[in-house]
């Protein structure tokens, strides 16, 4: 009897094969810049579709381990990450997945180049984007702080391409009292003759294998709330590799991101240095939040793209009811919907990367700086929701195979599910959007700036049906903002923010002449205010 064999989905070079990434880059980059970075992207695309992907599948069942005691009773709290992550760290350093943004070889566009590298690298490395995001955010925060001693000490390690010198950074914010409401943090900073020492419990610390961390603590005597916290720098281990008065109590047992060693910590006199004054910790850590939120968006589009790359390939191989799935109108229609969500998310995430690059090279106008402040939470919350939707549907597009672990598919959904949660939940970021719109005192004025950018994207476009979808969603958002007050404004913040996110995605798709995706996104609906 002939035995039926199903061909599995395969990945090609993930850069060469990505129409959306390549056409975006050829639109936003001058030709000489594109030529200059082509090789680095093609090499990362080759690794992501080849060596790293194979290693990822082989590493599937491995998880990080915590060894708390050595054989002779000494507390060591040693973390070991899996072979995939060990390889990922080396590749990330050598290929400049963080460094590229700081070398600024192409000015503000280096941030776009770096995000393209991160986008290619992320889906084959099981959320190694987490430590890289925090490393990038720590470098930016230290540079912005002006604290020259800490800049000289840490930043060269964070942005090096030499794997032997490379450090990653943690971002220790969450405590039992405050995941979203960080101002409730209870960690105390006490000063003695040697400087500050931190005492407290950090409840959800990601990628705990890092060499340094930025964290928040309340100097003794400071008032409650976010203003009474201060931002601290600490190094996690001494020159002998021993934890600096830090106990790792246990690793978290999570739905996804299982390669990320996420821990509960006790700080018991951990030496730490102030980064920027003894107060306003929440404000001072904001640059880190904004960079990790950008990475969240890039990771969201990266996971969507990976799912779709596999699903499209499989559709050409899997035969059902007499034809390959790619010839079945309903299957094609379903994938077209997912592709439109992905393409809209892609445009928005990379637009925020462009603006982030401009702010880093100080080429940003006041209007664009406000726009970036408003768009960062909008982009994060919108793309994260799209990632969960798209990866869930991707699994379904494989039928039962999508639900089976050794295909390597379920991890896409599990890892996407963290994206709307960490770095600010959808609701927290929706409220942040309202606050950001008001940051120069008048939310309507903030919204008008947003509207101008969106309208500019569709100016002169003669597809009036599409343009009307954009205009009417913007008008509805403006009238909602004018009318909704108090509890009604808070209750509607998520729908309002998602509407702004989906509307600018549509406008960017139109601007980039991705009209098929634009029409599909418009028909799916961008205005979710009711
Ligand atoms: C895969 C890629 C991603 C990988 C990341 C992996 C690691 C993830 C690990 C984590 O999840 S770490 C924990 C992440 N936690 C959060 O993101 C906290 C979510 N909560 C919020 O964001 C709240 O909105 C916030 C804590 C900021 C509210 O706290 P407060 O004390 O009520 O602050 P407030 O009063 O809103 O803001 C204080 C100041 O900071 C204000 O400035 P002023 O002092 O000048 O008035 C704000 O304008 C400013 N600020 C707040 N957020 C800002 C900001 N400025 C710029 N950008 C922002 N995003």
GROMACS .gro file of N, CA and C in nm, residues 451-503:
model
  159
  451UNK      N    1  -0.453   6.369   1.336
  451UNK     CA    2  -0.539   6.371   1.217
  451UNK      C    3  -0.464   6.425   1.095
  452UNK      N    4  -0.384   6.530   1.117
  452UNK     CA    5  -0.311   6.591   1.004
  452UNK      C    6  -0.220   6.487   0.937
  453UNK      N    7  -0.149   6.410   1.021
  453UNK     CA    8  -0.057   6.311   0.965
  453UNK      C    9  -0.134   6.207   0.886
  454UNK      N   10  -0.245   6.165   0.941
  454UNK     CA   11  -0.323   6.060   0.875
  454UNK      C   12  -0.379   6.113   0.743
  455UNK      N   13  -0.432   6.235   0.747
  455UNK     CA   14  -0.489   6.292   0.625
  455UNK      C   15  -0.381   6.312   0.519
  456UNK      N   16  -0.261   6.353   0.563
  456UNK     CA   17  -0.150   6.368   0.467
  456UNK      C   18  -0.122   6.239   0.392
  457UNK      N   19  -0.137   6.126   0.461
  457UNK     CA   20  -0.109   5.996   0.398
  457UNK      C   21  -0.203   5.972   0.279
  458UNK      N   22  -0.326   6.021   0.290
  458UNK     CA   23  -0.424   5.988   0.185
  458UNK      C   24  -0.452   6.106   0.092
  459UNK      N   25  -0.377   6.216   0.113
  459UNK     CA   26  -0.396   6.334   0.030
  459UNK      C   27  -0.368   6.301  -0.117
  460UNK      N   28  -0.457   6.341  -0.204
  460UNK     CA   29  -0.433   6.319  -0.346
  460UNK      C   30  -0.465   6.179  -0.395
  461UNK      N   31  -0.505   6.090  -0.303
  461UNK     CA   32  -0.539   5.953  -0.345
  461UNK      C   33  -0.680   5.956  -0.403
  462UNK      N   34  -0.698   5.900  -0.523
  462UNK     CA   35  -0.831   5.919  -0.581
  462UNK      C   36  -0.927   5.800  -0.564
  463UNK      N   37  -0.894   5.712  -0.469
  463UNK     CA   38  -0.991   5.607  -0.434
  463UNK      C   39  -1.080   5.663  -0.322
  464UNK      N   40  -1.188   5.730  -0.363
  464UNK     CA   41  -1.265   5.805  -0.263
  464UNK      C   42  -1.329   5.714  -0.158
  465UNK      N   43  -1.362   5.590  -0.197
  465UNK     CA   44  -1.424   5.500  -0.098
  465UNK      C   45  -1.326   5.473   0.016
  466UNK      N   46  -1.202   5.444  -0.020
  466UNK     CA   47  -1.101   5.416   0.084
  466UNK      C   48  -1.075   5.540   0.169
  467UNK      N   49  -1.057   5.654   0.102
  467UNK     CA   50  -1.025   5.777   0.175
  467UNK      C   51  -1.140   5.811   0.270
  468UNK      N   52  -1.263   5.786   0.227
  468UNK     CA   53  -1.377   5.816   0.315
  468UNK      C   54  -1.378   5.732   0.441
  469UNK      N   55  -1.332   5.607   0.429
  469UNK     CA   56  -1.326   5.523   0.550
  469UNK      C   57  -1.231   5.588   0.651
  470UNK      N   58  -1.117   5.637   0.601
  470UNK     CA   59  -1.019   5.701   0.691
  470UNK      C   60  -1.080   5.827   0.752
  471UNK      N   61  -1.136   5.913   0.666
  471UNK     CA   62  -1.188   6.041   0.715
  471UNK      C   63  -1.302   6.022   0.814
  472UNK      N   64  -1.391   5.929   0.784
  472UNK     CA   65  -1.506   5.917   0.874
  472UNK      C   66  -1.465   5.856   1.008
  473UNK      N   67  -1.364   5.766   1.009
  473UNK     CA   68  -1.317   5.713   1.138
  473UNK      C   69  -1.251   5.824   1.219
  474UNK      N   70  -1.175   5.911   1.151
  474UNK     CA   71  -1.111   6.022   1.224
  474UNK      C   72  -1.216   6.118   1.281
  475UNK      N   73  -1.318   6.148   1.201
  475UNK     CA   74  -1.424   6.240   1.248
  475UNK      C   75  -1.495   6.180   1.369
  476UNK      N   76  -1.519   6.048   1.361
  476UNK     CA   77  -1.589   5.984   1.472
  476UNK      C   78  -1.502   5.989   1.599
  477UNK      N   79  -1.371   5.965   1.581
  477UNK     CA   80  -1.281   5.968   1.697
  477UNK      C   81  -1.280   6.109   1.759
  478UNK      N   82  -1.278   6.211   1.673
  478UNK     CA   83  -1.274   6.348   1.724
  478UNK      C   84  -1.404   6.382   1.797
  479UNK      N   85  -1.518   6.340   1.743
  479UNK     CA   86  -1.644   6.375   1.810
  479UNK      C   87  -1.658   6.294   1.940
  480UNK      N   88  -1.609   6.170   1.938
  480UNK     CA   89  -1.614   6.091   2.063
  480UNK      C   90  -1.530   6.160   2.171
  481UNK      N   91  -1.411   6.205   2.132
  481UNK     CA   92  -1.321   6.267   2.232
  481UNK      C   93  -1.382   6.396   2.287
  482UNK      N   94  -1.452   6.468   2.199
  482UNK     CA   95  -1.515   6.593   2.245
  482UNK      C   96  -1.631   6.565   2.340
  483UNK      N   97  -1.705   6.458   2.314
  483UNK     CA   98  -1.828   6.432   2.391
  483UNK      C   99  -1.803   6.351   2.519
  484UNK      N  100  -1.712   6.255   2.512
  484UNK     CA  101  -1.697   6.160   2.624
  484UNK      C  102  -1.620   6.225   2.738
  485UNK      N  103  -1.680   6.225   2.854
  485UNK     CA  104  -1.616   6.284   2.972
  485UNK      C  105  -1.616   6.182   3.084
  486UNK      N  106  -1.529   6.200   3.181
  486UNK     CA  107  -1.530   6.120   3.304
  486UNK      C  108  -1.525   5.971   3.277
  487UNK      N  109  -1.618   5.897   3.344
  487UNK     CA  110  -1.618   5.751   3.331
  487UNK      C  111  -1.640   5.707   3.187
  488UNK      N  112  -1.721   5.780   3.112
  488UNK     CA  113  -1.749   5.740   2.973
  488UNK      C  114  -1.621   5.747   2.890
  489UNK      N  115  -1.538   5.845   2.918
  489UNK     CA  116  -1.412   5.857   2.844
  489UNK      C  117  -1.320   5.740   2.880
  490UNK      N  118  -1.313   5.711   3.010
  490UNK     CA  119  -1.227   5.598   3.049
  490UNK      C  120  -1.280   5.466   2.990
  491UNK      N  121  -1.411   5.449   2.998
  491UNK     CA  122  -1.469   5.322   2.949
  491UNK      C  123  -1.447   5.303   2.799
  492UNK      N  124  -1.442   5.412   2.724
  492UNK     CA  125  -1.428   5.401   2.578
  492UNK      C  126  -1.284   5.408   2.530
  493UNK      N  127  -1.189   5.421   2.623
  493UNK     CA  128  -1.050   5.448   2.582
  493UNK      C  129  -0.992   5.339   2.492
  494UNK      N  130  -1.026   5.212   2.520
  494UNK     CA  131  -0.971   5.103   2.438
  494UNK      C  132  -1.025   5.110   2.295
  495UNK      N  133  -1.156   5.130   2.283
  495UNK     CA  134  -1.216   5.134   2.149
  495UNK      C  135  -1.162   5.254   2.070
  496UNK      N  136  -1.148   5.368   2.141
  496UNK     CA  137  -1.094   5.489   2.079
  496UNK      C  138  -0.951   5.465   2.029
  497UNK      N  139  -0.866   5.407   2.116
  497UNK     CA  140  -0.725   5.387   2.080
  497UNK      C  141  -0.712   5.288   1.965
  498UNK      N  142  -0.792   5.180   1.971
  498UNK     CA  143  -0.786   5.082   1.862
  498UNK      C  144  -0.833   5.144   1.731
  499UNK      N  145  -0.930   5.233   1.740
  499UNK     CA  146  -0.977   5.300   1.618
  499UNK      C  147  -0.866   5.386   1.559
  500UNK      N  148  -0.795   5.460   1.646
  500UNK     CA  149  -0.684   5.540   1.593
  500UNK      C  150  -0.577   5.449   1.533
  501UNK      N  151  -0.549   5.337   1.600
  501UNK     CA  152  -0.446   5.245   1.550
  501UNK      C  153  -0.484   5.186   1.414
  502UNK      N  154  -0.606   5.139   1.403
  502UNK     CA  155  -0.647   5.076   1.278
  502UNK      C  156  -0.660   5.180   1.166
  503UNK      N  157  -0.700   5.302   1.204
  503UNK     CA  158  -0.717   5.405   1.101
  503UNK      C  159  -0.581   5.448   1.044
   0.00000   0.00000   0.00000
